[in-house]
Amino acid sequence: MANETPHSDFATLLATLLRGELADTVLENDIAIYFNIERINELYAQQIAQVKQLLPLILQQGQNNLPAEQLNTVKAYFESFIRSFEDTKGFAIAAEARAEGVNIRLDSTIKPKSPTADFLKDDKPTPLSGLMKLPKGYSTYTASRFGQPFVNLTRSIAELAAAPEDDKTSDAIQKYLDASNQSNIETFSVATDFTSVRVSTPKEPEVIAKTKLKAMTMMTPGAKYNNLVLKDPPKTKEADQKIGGYTLHKASLVIDFEESLKAGGDAAIKEAAMATMKKATLEKPNHWFGTDGKSYLEVTASDWDTAKAMIEKTLTDKNTVTDDKEVIALRKQLPAESTWFMLIDTSSVVNTLVDTRENLPDTPGLPGDTLPAMKKVKTKGTYIGTALTVKPSGVRFDTFLPTAAVKVMLESSKED
């Protein structure tokens, strides 16, 4: 008992100094590093001011390679990062070994009544319980529910961007972005083998579908889809398919990988990046999107048969992850309520790393030769879980690696 008193006194003192959830992060984990950001801001105020002055230089260097929308995105993220750093009280990195696996946490507290606290005032974590109602068998599951300011920021990463100096298409894209820029809407998505389905319940989904169809119909070569340059104008068709009550429009795309990676950089590094991109991205994706009057649905796939099968499975399959013991156990290890949540199949993570590593050994400036040999794994159904929890009082990010997931990772290092 005598040995418990000093520890208890220290824990009480530390909890008093740190206050709130950050004290829990530091005290309840096996390893934790705490940074007093308030003090750092005081000590390095001059250096931080100098970093802020770099923004015009960054924008000047990027103005020849990036459209105005993306320059504005760079500016918005840079300013948000600096502002959030200045408004942060403390930051902690922690890790905890549990019987079920390992949890890694990044946690921060934000000054009350600060610009960042006001920016996040609309964000309220929820259970995102709809994710557990999705069918088994996918590589990736995501769910989210963001407040308006956070939605504004994330939407600045334009899904669609017009070709340079194409003002008419830019206006059409902006109308689509304005229509889809809605907060506190739960969105769920699943993905596997180059195919993804995304479902949400926004207001006026018909307007979103209509404005997106018009924008994509107007896009020209050099425009961007998810930051990838289009080689040809999208081939669009209104009301191309009907399924499960949804009327879906179609846009057939052709990605120009060379143009997507053209701006600056070492040629060998770009070649490696292109090889990796081609393994992870369809060169000619087909995109369907539309509504049943209540929900909005998007699907990207190589062809309609693949898309149809995934839509039907997502909407009607009753064999859900709610019955998956591994997923249930994993879900319990992460916050019960969050702002964004993802489950990703461990083999997908490992195999993506293997594909990336295969392009590194002969690439100048990259440590390919020093990395350990890896091989692809076939084990499915084991997931890594991540959760982002956003509140006006702070932002927390958790990643949990179950023991079973660690075993799959170790398989990639074993020799045949």
PDB file of C-alpha atoms in Angstrom, residues 98 112 163 193 327 362:
ATOM      1  CA  ARG A  98      -4.459  -5.139 -24.760  1.00  0.00           C
ATOM      2  CA  PRO A 112     -12.415  26.957 -25.227  1.00  0.00           C
ATOM      3  CA  ALA A 163      -9.831  21.930 -67.054  1.00  0.00           C
ATOM      4  CA  ASP A 193     -11.539  -4.937 -55.911  1.00  0.00           C
ATOM      5  CA  VAL A 327     -15.777  -7.110 -36.274  1.00  0.00           C
ATOM      6  CA  ASP A 362      15.538   0.787 -58.391  1.00  0.00           C
TER       7      ASP A 362
END
